CSV table of C-alpha atoms and ligand atoms in Angstrom, one decimal:
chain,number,residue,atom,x,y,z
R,1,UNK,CA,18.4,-174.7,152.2
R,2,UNK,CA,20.8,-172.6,149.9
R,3,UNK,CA,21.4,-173.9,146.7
R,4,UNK,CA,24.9,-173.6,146.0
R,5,UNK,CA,26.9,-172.2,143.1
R,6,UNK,CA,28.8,-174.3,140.7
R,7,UNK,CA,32.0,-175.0,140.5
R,8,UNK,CA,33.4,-172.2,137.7
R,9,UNK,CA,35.9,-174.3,135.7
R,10,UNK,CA,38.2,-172.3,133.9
R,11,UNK,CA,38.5,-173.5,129.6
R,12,UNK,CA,41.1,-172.9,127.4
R,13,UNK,CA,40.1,-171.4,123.9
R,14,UNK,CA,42.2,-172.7,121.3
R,15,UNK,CA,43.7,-176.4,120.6
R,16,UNK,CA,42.9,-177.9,123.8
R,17,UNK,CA,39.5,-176.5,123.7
R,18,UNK,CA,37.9,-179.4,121.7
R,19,UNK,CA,39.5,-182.4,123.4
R,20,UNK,CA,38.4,-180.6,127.2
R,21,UNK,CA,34.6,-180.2,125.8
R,22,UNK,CA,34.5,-183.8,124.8
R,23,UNK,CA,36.1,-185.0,128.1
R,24,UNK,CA,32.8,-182.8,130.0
R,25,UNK,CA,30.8,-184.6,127.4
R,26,UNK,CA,32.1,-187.9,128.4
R,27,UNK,CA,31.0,-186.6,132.0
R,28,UNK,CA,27.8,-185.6,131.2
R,29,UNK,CA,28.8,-181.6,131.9
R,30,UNK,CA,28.9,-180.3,128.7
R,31,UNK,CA,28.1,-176.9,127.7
R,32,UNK,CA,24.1,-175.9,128.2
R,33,UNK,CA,24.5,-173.6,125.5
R,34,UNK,CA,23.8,-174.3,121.8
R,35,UNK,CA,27.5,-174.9,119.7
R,36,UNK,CA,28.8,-171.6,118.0
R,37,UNK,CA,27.3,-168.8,121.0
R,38,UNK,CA,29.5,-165.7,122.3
R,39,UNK,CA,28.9,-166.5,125.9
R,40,UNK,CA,32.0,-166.6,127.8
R,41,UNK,CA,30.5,-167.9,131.2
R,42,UNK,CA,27.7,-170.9,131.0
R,43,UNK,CA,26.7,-173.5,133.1
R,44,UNK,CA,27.0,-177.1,132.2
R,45,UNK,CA,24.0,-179.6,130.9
R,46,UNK,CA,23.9,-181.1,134.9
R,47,UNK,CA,24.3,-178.1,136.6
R,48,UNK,CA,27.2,-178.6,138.7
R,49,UNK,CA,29.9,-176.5,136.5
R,50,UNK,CA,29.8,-173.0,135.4
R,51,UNK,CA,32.0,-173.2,132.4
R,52,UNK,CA,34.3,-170.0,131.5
R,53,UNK,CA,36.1,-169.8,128.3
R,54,UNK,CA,39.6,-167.7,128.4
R,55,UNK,CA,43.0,-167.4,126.7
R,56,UNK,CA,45.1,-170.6,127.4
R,57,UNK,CA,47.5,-167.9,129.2
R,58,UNK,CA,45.1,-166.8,131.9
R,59,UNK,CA,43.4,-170.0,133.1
R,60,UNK,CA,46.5,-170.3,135.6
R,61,UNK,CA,45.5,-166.4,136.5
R,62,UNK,CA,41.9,-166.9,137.3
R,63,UNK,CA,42.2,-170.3,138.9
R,64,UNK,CA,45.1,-169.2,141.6
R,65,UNK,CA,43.2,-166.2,142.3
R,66,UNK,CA,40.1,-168.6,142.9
R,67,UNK,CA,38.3,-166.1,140.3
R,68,UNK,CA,37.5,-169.8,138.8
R,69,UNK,CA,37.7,-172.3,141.3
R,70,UNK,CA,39.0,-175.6,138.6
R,71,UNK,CA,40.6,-175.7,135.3
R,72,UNK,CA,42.1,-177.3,132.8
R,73,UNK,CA,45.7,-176.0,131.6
R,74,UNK,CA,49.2,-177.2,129.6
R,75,UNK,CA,51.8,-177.4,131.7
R,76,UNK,CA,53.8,-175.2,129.3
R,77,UNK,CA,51.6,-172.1,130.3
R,78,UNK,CA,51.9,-173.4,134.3
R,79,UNK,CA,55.2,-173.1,133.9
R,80,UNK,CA,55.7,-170.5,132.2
R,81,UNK,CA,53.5,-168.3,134.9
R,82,UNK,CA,54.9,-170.6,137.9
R,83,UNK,CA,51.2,-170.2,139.5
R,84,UNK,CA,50.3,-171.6,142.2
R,85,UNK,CA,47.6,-174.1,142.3
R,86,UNK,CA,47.3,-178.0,142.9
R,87,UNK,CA,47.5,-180.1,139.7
R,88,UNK,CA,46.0,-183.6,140.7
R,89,UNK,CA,45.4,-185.3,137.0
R,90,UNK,CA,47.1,-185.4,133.9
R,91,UNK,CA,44.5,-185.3,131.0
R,92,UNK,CA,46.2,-187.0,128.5
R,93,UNK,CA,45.6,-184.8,125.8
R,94,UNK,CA,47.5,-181.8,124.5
R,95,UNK,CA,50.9,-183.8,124.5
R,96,UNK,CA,53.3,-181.9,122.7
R,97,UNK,CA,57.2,-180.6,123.3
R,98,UNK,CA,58.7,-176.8,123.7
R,99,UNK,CA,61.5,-176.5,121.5
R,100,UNK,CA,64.0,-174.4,120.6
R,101,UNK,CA,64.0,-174.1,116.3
R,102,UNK,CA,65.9,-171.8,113.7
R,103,UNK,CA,66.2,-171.9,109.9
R,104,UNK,CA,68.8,-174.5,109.2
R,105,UNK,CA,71.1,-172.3,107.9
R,106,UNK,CA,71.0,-170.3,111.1
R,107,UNK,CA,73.7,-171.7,113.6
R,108,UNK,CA,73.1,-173.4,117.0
R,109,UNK,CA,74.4,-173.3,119.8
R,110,UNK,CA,76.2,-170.0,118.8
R,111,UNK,CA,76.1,-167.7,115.8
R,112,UNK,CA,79.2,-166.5,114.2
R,113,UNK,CA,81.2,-163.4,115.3
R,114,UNK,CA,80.0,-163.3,118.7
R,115,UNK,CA,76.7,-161.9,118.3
R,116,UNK,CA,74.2,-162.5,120.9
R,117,UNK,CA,71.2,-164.6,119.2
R,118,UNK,CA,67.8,-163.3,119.3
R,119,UNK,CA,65.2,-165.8,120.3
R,120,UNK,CA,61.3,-164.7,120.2
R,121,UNK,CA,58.6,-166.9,122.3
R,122,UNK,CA,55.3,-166.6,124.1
R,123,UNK,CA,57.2,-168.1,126.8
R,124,UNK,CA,60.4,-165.4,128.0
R,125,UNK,CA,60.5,-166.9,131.8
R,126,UNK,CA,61.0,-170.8,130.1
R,127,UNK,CA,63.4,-169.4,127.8
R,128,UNK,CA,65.3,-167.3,129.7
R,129,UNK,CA,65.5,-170.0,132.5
R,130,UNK,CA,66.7,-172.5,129.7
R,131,UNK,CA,69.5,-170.3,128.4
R,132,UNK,CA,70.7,-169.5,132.1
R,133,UNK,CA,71.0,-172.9,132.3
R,134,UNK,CA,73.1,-174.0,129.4
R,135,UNK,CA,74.9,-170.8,129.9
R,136,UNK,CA,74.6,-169.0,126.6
R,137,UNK,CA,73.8,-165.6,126.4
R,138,UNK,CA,70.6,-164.7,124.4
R,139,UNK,CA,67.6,-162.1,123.9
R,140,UNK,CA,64.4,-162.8,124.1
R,141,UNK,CA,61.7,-161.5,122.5
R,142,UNK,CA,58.2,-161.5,123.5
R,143,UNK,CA,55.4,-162.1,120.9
R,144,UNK,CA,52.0,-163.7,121.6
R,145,UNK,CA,51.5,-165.9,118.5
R,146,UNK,CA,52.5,-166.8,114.8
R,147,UNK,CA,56.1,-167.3,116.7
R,148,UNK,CA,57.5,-169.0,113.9
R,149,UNK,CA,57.4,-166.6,111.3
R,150,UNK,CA,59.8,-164.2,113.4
R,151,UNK,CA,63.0,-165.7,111.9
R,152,UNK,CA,62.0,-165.3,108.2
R,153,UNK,CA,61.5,-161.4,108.6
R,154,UNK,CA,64.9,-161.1,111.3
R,155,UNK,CA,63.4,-160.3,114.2
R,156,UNK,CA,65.0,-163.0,115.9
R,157,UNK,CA,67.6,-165.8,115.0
R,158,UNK,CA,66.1,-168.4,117.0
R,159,UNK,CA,62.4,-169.3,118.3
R,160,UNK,CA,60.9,-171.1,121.1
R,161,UNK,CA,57.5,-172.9,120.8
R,162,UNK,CA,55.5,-176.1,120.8
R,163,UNK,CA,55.7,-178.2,118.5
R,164,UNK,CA,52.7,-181.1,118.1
R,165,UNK,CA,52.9,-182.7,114.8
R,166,UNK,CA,55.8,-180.5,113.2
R,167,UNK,CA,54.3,-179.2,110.3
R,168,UNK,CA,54.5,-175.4,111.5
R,169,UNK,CA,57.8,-175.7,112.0
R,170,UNK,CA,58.2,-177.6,108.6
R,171,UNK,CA,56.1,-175.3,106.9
R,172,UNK,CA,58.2,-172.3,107.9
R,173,UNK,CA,61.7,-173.6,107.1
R,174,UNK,CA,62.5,-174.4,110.9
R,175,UNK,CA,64.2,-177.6,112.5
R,176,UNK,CA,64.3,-178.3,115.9
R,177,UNK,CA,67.6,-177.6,117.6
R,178,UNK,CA,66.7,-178.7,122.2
R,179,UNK,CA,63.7,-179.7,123.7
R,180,UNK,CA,62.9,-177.8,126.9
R,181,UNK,CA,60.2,-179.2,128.2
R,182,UNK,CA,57.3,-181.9,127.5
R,183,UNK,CA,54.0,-180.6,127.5
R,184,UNK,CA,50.4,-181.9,128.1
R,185,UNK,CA,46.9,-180.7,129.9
R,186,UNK,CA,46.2,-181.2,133.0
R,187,UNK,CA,43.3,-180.6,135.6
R,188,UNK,CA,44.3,-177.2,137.9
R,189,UNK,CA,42.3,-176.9,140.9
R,190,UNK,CA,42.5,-173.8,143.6
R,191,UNK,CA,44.1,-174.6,146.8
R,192,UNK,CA,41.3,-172.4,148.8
R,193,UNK,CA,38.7,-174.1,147.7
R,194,UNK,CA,39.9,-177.5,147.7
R,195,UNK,CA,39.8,-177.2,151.1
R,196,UNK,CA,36.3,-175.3,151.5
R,197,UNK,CA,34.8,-177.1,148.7
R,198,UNK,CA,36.2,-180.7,149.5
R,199,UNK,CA,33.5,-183.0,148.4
R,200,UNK,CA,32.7,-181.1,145.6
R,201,UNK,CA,36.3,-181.1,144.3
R,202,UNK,CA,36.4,-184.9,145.0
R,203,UNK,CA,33.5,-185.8,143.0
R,204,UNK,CA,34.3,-183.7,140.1
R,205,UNK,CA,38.1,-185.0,140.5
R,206,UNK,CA,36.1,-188.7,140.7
R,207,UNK,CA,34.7,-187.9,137.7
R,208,UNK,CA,37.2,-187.0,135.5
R,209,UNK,CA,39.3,-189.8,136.4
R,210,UNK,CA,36.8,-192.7,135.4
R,211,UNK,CA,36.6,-190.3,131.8
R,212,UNK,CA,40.4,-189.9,131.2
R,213,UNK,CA,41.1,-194.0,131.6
R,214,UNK,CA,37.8,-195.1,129.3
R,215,UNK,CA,37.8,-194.8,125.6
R,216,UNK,CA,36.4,-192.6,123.8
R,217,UNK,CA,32.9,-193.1,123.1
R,218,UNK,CA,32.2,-193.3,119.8
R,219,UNK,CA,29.5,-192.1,117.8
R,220,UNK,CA,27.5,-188.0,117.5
R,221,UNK,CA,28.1,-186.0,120.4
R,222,UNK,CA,25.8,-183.0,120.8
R,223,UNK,CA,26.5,-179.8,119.5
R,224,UNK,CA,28.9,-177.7,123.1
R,225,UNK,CA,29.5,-174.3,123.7
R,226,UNK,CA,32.2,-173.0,122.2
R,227,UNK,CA,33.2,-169.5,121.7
K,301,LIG,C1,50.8,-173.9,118.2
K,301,LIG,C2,52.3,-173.7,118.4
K,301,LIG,C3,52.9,-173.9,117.1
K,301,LIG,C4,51.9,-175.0,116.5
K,301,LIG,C5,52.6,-176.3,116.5
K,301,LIG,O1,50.3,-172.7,117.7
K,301,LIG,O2,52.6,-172.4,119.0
K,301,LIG,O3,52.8,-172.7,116.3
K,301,LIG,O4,50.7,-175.0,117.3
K,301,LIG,O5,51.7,-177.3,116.0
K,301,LIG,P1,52.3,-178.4,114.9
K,301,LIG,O6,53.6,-178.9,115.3
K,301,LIG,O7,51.2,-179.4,114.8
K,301,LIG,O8,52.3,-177.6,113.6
K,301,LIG,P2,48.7,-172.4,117.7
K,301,LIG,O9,48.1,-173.1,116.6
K,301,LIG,O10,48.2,-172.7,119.0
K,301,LIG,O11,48.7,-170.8,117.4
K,301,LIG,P3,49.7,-169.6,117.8
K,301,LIG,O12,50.9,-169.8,116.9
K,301,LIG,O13,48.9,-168.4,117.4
K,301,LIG,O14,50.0,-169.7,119.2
């Protein structure tokens, strides 16, 4: 008989990194890898996952290409690249808003003399969809990070970002002005091989349901991969 190949479930580096390695602890499918290696792909401590660790951006990419067949993704980057895979559990971590923010001396929802506000983001799609909506005319400017810092140096007059506990936003002088969307992590699984992969899908889906509704388990957990 074959043995077959794990599932590839797709990891976000960054914030929601931590919370989705202790939820594979909780499954016994954590990393088989000792903490702090440079390994991007490993499988996990059972066996049944091979764990890949990307930009929070691209998990949607791999995942709807099947490149990974599972993964675990905020919604604000799913809808953002509007991909196309199943989403059959909210993790329950990661809960946070998409905002819009400007100094407070900067004006909202127009600036004075007619001039066309400038708003950066790492999400353009969300924001320009947002504006459409309301019906104000804006620009948006694409950056990949540190997105509040653009209205300090005038590159824009507004921002769009997540905010979590506020003190980024704080930090930098900014108050919130619209929430666009409320965000949080959730599984992502690849249509294709839901349907070739079935079981396997269904125990893994199993799985993380019993974790997300029990408590955390206190006490050490072992050392995970984690680039
Ligand atoms: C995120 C987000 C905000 C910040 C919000 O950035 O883009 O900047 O966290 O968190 P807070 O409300 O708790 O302060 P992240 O740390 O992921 O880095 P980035 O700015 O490089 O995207």
């Amino acid at each position: 008989m074959t043995a077959r190949v794990p599932l590839t479930l797709a990891l976000p580096k960054g914030r929601l990194l931590e919370p989705s390695l202790a939820l594979l602890w909780k499954i016994g499918a954590a990393g088989s890898e000792p903490s702090g290696t440079r390994k991007l792909l490993v499988p996990s401590s059972d066996g049944t996952l091979s764990l890949l660790f990307v930009k929070p951006a691209d998990v949607p990419v791999y995942v709807e290409s099947g490149a990974a067949d599972v993964g675990i993704a905020g919604t604000d980057v799913l809808r953002e690249t509007e991909a196309d895979v199943l989403e059959p559990l909210a993790l329950g971590f990661g809960r946070c808003r998409m905002v819009v923010a400007s100094p407070a001396e900067v004006l909202y929802p127009t600036l004075s003399g007619g001039v066309t506000p400038r708003v950066a983001t790492k999400y353009p799609r969300l924001t320009r969809s947002f504006f459409a909506e309301t019906g104000l005319g804006v620009q948006v400017i694409s950056v990949s990070g540190s997105v509040e810092v653009a209205p300090l140096l005038g590159l824009s007059h507004w921002i769009v970002d997540l905010v979590d506990t506020g003190r980024t936003l704080r930090d930098n002088g900014l108050v919130e002005r619209a929430t666009i969307l409320d965000v949080g992590a959730v599984l992502v699984v690849n249509r294709a091989s839901q349907k070739l992969r079935l079981e396997e899908h269904q125990q893994l889906l199993d799985r993380l349901q019993v974790a997300v509704q029990s408590p955390l388990t206190p006490g050490h957990r072992p050392g995970v991969s984690r680039p």
